Amino acid sequence: MGLVLWWLGWASYATKKYARAEETFTQALAKWPDYVNSHYYIALARYFQQNYDGAVEMLHKHHSTNRADCVASLSANKDENIRILDYLISLMVPKGKNLEAAWLTEIECSLEPANSLYWNNLGLFRRDAGEQIRRARPFDEIGLARGIETHER
């Protein structure tokens, strides 16, 4: 049944019925989680429905479930998928979602490892994400003093 659902999802995607494709690929994954490239098609279906955060979420799930399959899926239509990744990154940065931007850029590095721009952006997004984390957790002098005191014992 999972295989039939996958093909129904693909047919819906190919005919630009993105809501139906998302629903059917989700059902295929529920029946057979090994159809990991369903994550890719769900991400694209969400993207084309302008559910950009949902697309990023599904790309993240695909990448964390099976990195090699994620990169292979994105490589099949690399130029278009890089444009999609660039657009998603451009939406993440103004929202302050630098970790998501870094993670998407890491995928771009996997797709085009010789492109130094992607590696540069990856470093910048990670730096900015670290700065956000540092600002969110202000320096705690009392905690530091306790840590030093404990360490000296």
mmCIF file of C-alpha atoms in Angstrom:
data_model
loop_
_atom_site.group_PDB
_atom_site.id
_atom_site.type_symbol
_atom_site.label_atom_id
_atom_site.label_comp_id
_atom_site.label_asym_id
_atom_site.label_seq_id
_atom_site.Cartn_x
_atom_site.Cartn_y
_atom_site.Cartn_z
ATOM 1 C CA MET A 1 0.000 0.000 0.000
ATOM 2 C CA GLY A 2 2.901 2.377 0.759
ATOM 3 C CA LEU A 3 4.252 2.015 -2.772
ATOM 4 C CA VAL A 4 0.863 2.810 -4.315
ATOM 5 C CA LEU A 5 0.529 5.876 -2.092
ATOM 6 C CA TRP A 6 4.024 7.028 -3.075
ATOM 7 C CA TRP A 7 3.154 6.838 -6.775
ATOM 8 C CA LEU A 8 -0.156 8.618 -6.183
ATOM 9 C CA GLY A 9 1.794 11.322 -4.362
ATOM 10 C CA TRP A 10 4.253 11.611 -7.223
ATOM 11 C CA ALA A 11 1.415 11.816 -9.774
ATOM 12 C CA SER A 12 -0.207 14.589 -7.733
ATOM 13 C CA TYR A 13 3.103 16.415 -7.465
ATOM 14 C CA ALA A 14 3.811 16.058 -11.200
ATOM 15 C CA THR A 15 0.405 17.550 -11.999
ATOM 16 C CA LYS A 16 0.977 20.420 -9.550
ATOM 17 C CA LYS A 17 -1.697 19.281 -7.092
ATOM 18 C CA TYR A 18 0.586 20.132 -4.205
ATOM 19 C CA ALA A 19 -1.857 19.874 -1.298
ATOM 20 C CA ARG A 20 -2.887 16.406 -2.443
ATOM 21 C CA ALA A 21 0.759 15.438 -3.033
ATOM 22 C CA GLU A 22 1.708 16.517 0.487
ATOM 23 C CA GLU A 23 -1.156 14.539 1.974
ATOM 24 C CA THR A 24 -0.433 11.401 -0.069
ATOM 25 C CA PHE A 25 3.340 11.419 0.527
ATOM 26 C CA THR A 26 2.631 11.868 4.251
ATOM 27 C CA GLN A 27 0.391 8.805 4.143
ATOM 28 C CA ALA A 28 3.067 6.866 2.239
ATOM 29 C CA LEU A 29 5.621 7.718 4.944
ATOM 30 C CA ALA A 30 3.197 6.615 7.651
ATOM 31 C CA LYS A 31 2.738 3.254 5.904
ATOM 32 C CA TRP A 32 6.389 2.784 5.018
ATOM 33 C CA PRO A 33 8.936 5.110 6.677
ATOM 34 C CA ASP A 34 11.707 3.781 4.418
ATOM 35 C CA TYR A 35 10.345 5.927 1.575
ATOM 36 C CA VAL A 36 12.548 8.736 2.875
ATOM 37 C CA ASN A 37 12.539 10.688 -0.371
ATOM 38 C CA SER A 38 8.879 11.369 0.393
ATOM 39 C CA HIS A 39 10.262 14.036 2.732
ATOM 40 C CA TYR A 40 11.782 15.749 -0.311
ATOM 41 C CA TYR A 41 8.495 15.811 -2.209
ATOM 42 C CA ILE A 42 6.577 16.968 0.862
ATOM 43 C CA ALA A 43 9.105 19.798 1.259
ATOM 44 C CA LEU A 44 8.648 20.826 -2.375
ATOM 45 C CA ALA A 45 4.870 20.556 -2.145
ATOM 46 C CA ARG A 46 4.939 22.822 0.900
ATOM 47 C CA TYR A 47 7.296 25.230 -0.836
ATOM 48 C CA PHE A 48 4.987 25.530 -3.844
ATOM 49 C CA GLN A 49 2.076 26.136 -1.471
ATOM 50 C CA GLN A 50 4.139 28.963 0.082
ATOM 51 C CA ASN A 51 4.455 27.094 3.378
ATOM 52 C CA TYR A 52 8.139 27.964 3.586
ATOM 53 C CA ASP A 53 8.680 27.130 7.256
ATOM 54 C CA GLY A 54 7.018 23.758 6.614
ATOM 55 C CA ALA A 55 9.323 23.178 3.648
ATOM 56 C CA VAL A 56 12.372 23.915 5.797
ATOM 57 C CA GLU A 57 11.043 21.598 8.507
ATOM 58 C CA MET A 58 10.613 18.733 6.041
ATOM 59 C CA LEU A 59 14.031 19.276 4.441
ATOM 60 C CA HIS A 60 15.510 19.157 7.918
ATOM 61 C CA LYS A 61 13.660 15.921 8.654
ATOM 62 C CA HIS A 62 14.842 14.389 5.370
ATOM 63 C CA HIS A 63 18.435 15.469 5.965
ATOM 64 C CA SER A 64 18.484 14.183 9.540
ATOM 65 C CA THR A 65 16.789 10.898 8.570
ATOM 66 C CA ASN A 66 19.015 10.097 5.586
ATOM 67 C CA ARG A 67 21.538 12.739 4.567
ATOM 68 C CA ALA A 68 22.742 10.849 1.485
ATOM 69 C CA ASP A 69 19.211 10.446 0.148
ATOM 70 C CA CYS A 70 18.430 14.106 0.814
ATOM 71 C CA VAL A 71 21.496 15.266 -1.119
ATOM 72 C CA ALA A 72 20.795 12.765 -3.922
ATOM 73 C CA SER A 73 17.184 13.941 -4.193
ATOM 74 C CA LEU A 74 18.225 17.588 -4.324
ATOM 75 C CA SER A 75 20.999 16.785 -6.828
ATOM 76 C CA ALA A 76 18.525 15.334 -9.320
ATOM 77 C CA ASN A 77 17.298 18.839 -10.159
ATOM 78 C CA LYS A 78 20.209 20.729 -8.643
ATOM 79 C CA ASP A 79 19.879 24.141 -10.289
ATOM 80 C CA GLU A 80 16.206 24.571 -9.384
ATOM 81 C CA ASN A 81 16.728 23.161 -5.908
ATOM 82 C CA ILE A 82 19.622 25.528 -5.219
ATOM 83 C CA ARG A 83 17.357 28.434 -6.232
ATOM 84 C CA ILE A 84 14.746 27.098 -3.796
ATOM 85 C CA LEU A 85 17.348 26.736 -1.022
ATOM 86 C CA ASP A 86 18.611 30.280 -1.708
ATOM 87 C CA TYR A 87 15.070 31.611 -1.459
ATOM 88 C CA LEU A 88 14.384 29.748 1.784
ATOM 89 C CA ILE A 89 17.653 31.076 3.213
ATOM 90 C CA SER A 90 16.657 34.610 2.221
ATOM 91 C CA LEU A 91 13.453 34.159 4.237
ATOM 92 C CA MET A 92 15.187 32.736 7.316
ATOM 93 C CA VAL A 93 17.774 35.502 7.788
ATOM 94 C CA PRO A 94 15.390 38.466 8.337
ATOM 95 C CA LYS A 95 13.504 36.334 10.865
ATOM 96 C CA GLY A 96 16.752 35.816 12.782
ATOM 97 C CA LYS A 97 16.699 32.085 12.035
ATOM 98 C CA ASN A 98 20.435 31.871 11.417
ATOM 99 C CA LEU A 99 20.697 28.240 12.511
ATOM 100 C CA GLU A 100 18.157 27.275 9.845
ATOM 101 C CA ALA A 101 20.001 29.436 7.285
ATOM 102 C CA ALA A 102 23.282 27.741 8.234
ATOM 103 C CA TRP A 103 21.765 24.306 7.973
ATOM 104 C CA LEU A 104 20.271 25.037 4.518
ATOM 105 C CA THR A 105 23.612 26.473 3.404
ATOM 106 C CA GLU A 106 25.312 23.287 4.592
ATOM 107 C CA ILE A 107 23.091 21.405 2.147
ATOM 108 C CA GLU A 108 24.200 23.787 -0.613
ATOM 109 C CA CYS A 109 27.813 22.989 0.321
ATOM 110 C CA SER A 110 26.990 19.292 -0.147
ATOM 111 C CA LEU A 111 25.489 20.008 -3.560
ATOM 112 C CA GLU A 112 28.341 22.216 -4.768
ATOM 113 C CA PRO A 113 31.392 21.625 -2.571
ATOM 114 C CA ALA A 114 33.682 23.698 -4.823
ATOM 115 C CA ASN A 115 31.545 26.830 -4.446
ATOM 116 C CA SER A 116 33.384 28.970 -1.885
ATOM 117 C CA LEU A 117 30.433 31.367 -1.533
ATOM 118 C CA TYR A 118 28.397 28.641 0.165
ATOM 119 C CA TRP A 119 31.213 27.821 2.580
ATOM 120 C CA ASN A 120 31.672 31.516 3.377
ATOM 121 C CA ASN A 121 27.939 31.959 4.010
ATOM 122 C CA LEU A 122 27.897 28.843 6.178
ATOM 123 C CA GLY A 123 30.580 30.348 8.415
ATOM 124 C CA LEU A 124 28.785 33.699 8.614
ATOM 125 C CA PHE A 125 25.413 32.140 9.467
ATOM 126 C CA ARG A 126 26.987 29.952 12.161
ATOM 127 C CA ARG A 127 28.818 32.977 13.598
ATOM 128 C CA ASP A 128 25.582 34.974 13.688
ATOM 129 C CA ALA A 129 23.674 32.056 15.226
ATOM 130 C CA GLY A 130 26.327 31.778 17.946
ATOM 131 C CA GLU A 131 26.023 35.490 18.641
ATOM 132 C CA GLN A 132 22.239 35.126 18.965
ATOM 133 C CA ILE A 133 22.680 32.283 21.432
ATOM 134 C CA ARG A 134 25.248 34.272 23.408
ATOM 135 C CA ARG A 135 22.894 37.284 23.653
ATOM 136 C CA ALA A 136 19.984 35.057 24.665
ATOM 137 C CA ARG A 137 22.011 33.683 27.587
ATOM 138 C CA PRO A 138 23.563 36.694 29.306
ATOM 139 C CA PHE A 139 26.800 36.342 31.157
ATOM 140 C CA ASP A 140 26.168 35.057 34.666
ATOM 141 C CA GLU A 141 28.907 36.325 36.985
ATOM 142 C CA ILE A 142 27.565 34.441 39.995
ATOM 143 C CA GLY A 143 27.470 31.176 38.034
ATOM 144 C CA LEU A 144 30.995 31.812 36.773
ATOM 145 C CA ALA A 145 32.256 32.558 40.292
ATOM 146 C CA ARG A 146 30.679 29.323 41.571
ATOM 147 C CA GLY A 147 32.222 27.383 38.699
ATOM 148 C CA ILE A 148 35.673 28.807 39.420
ATOM 149 C CA GLU A 149 35.264 28.149 43.152
ATOM 150 C CA THR A 150 34.185 24.545 42.475
ATOM 151 C CA HIS A 151 37.062 24.019 40.072
ATOM 152 C CA GLU A 152 39.624 25.328 42.574
ATOM 153 C CA ARG A 153 38.547 22.809 45.223
#
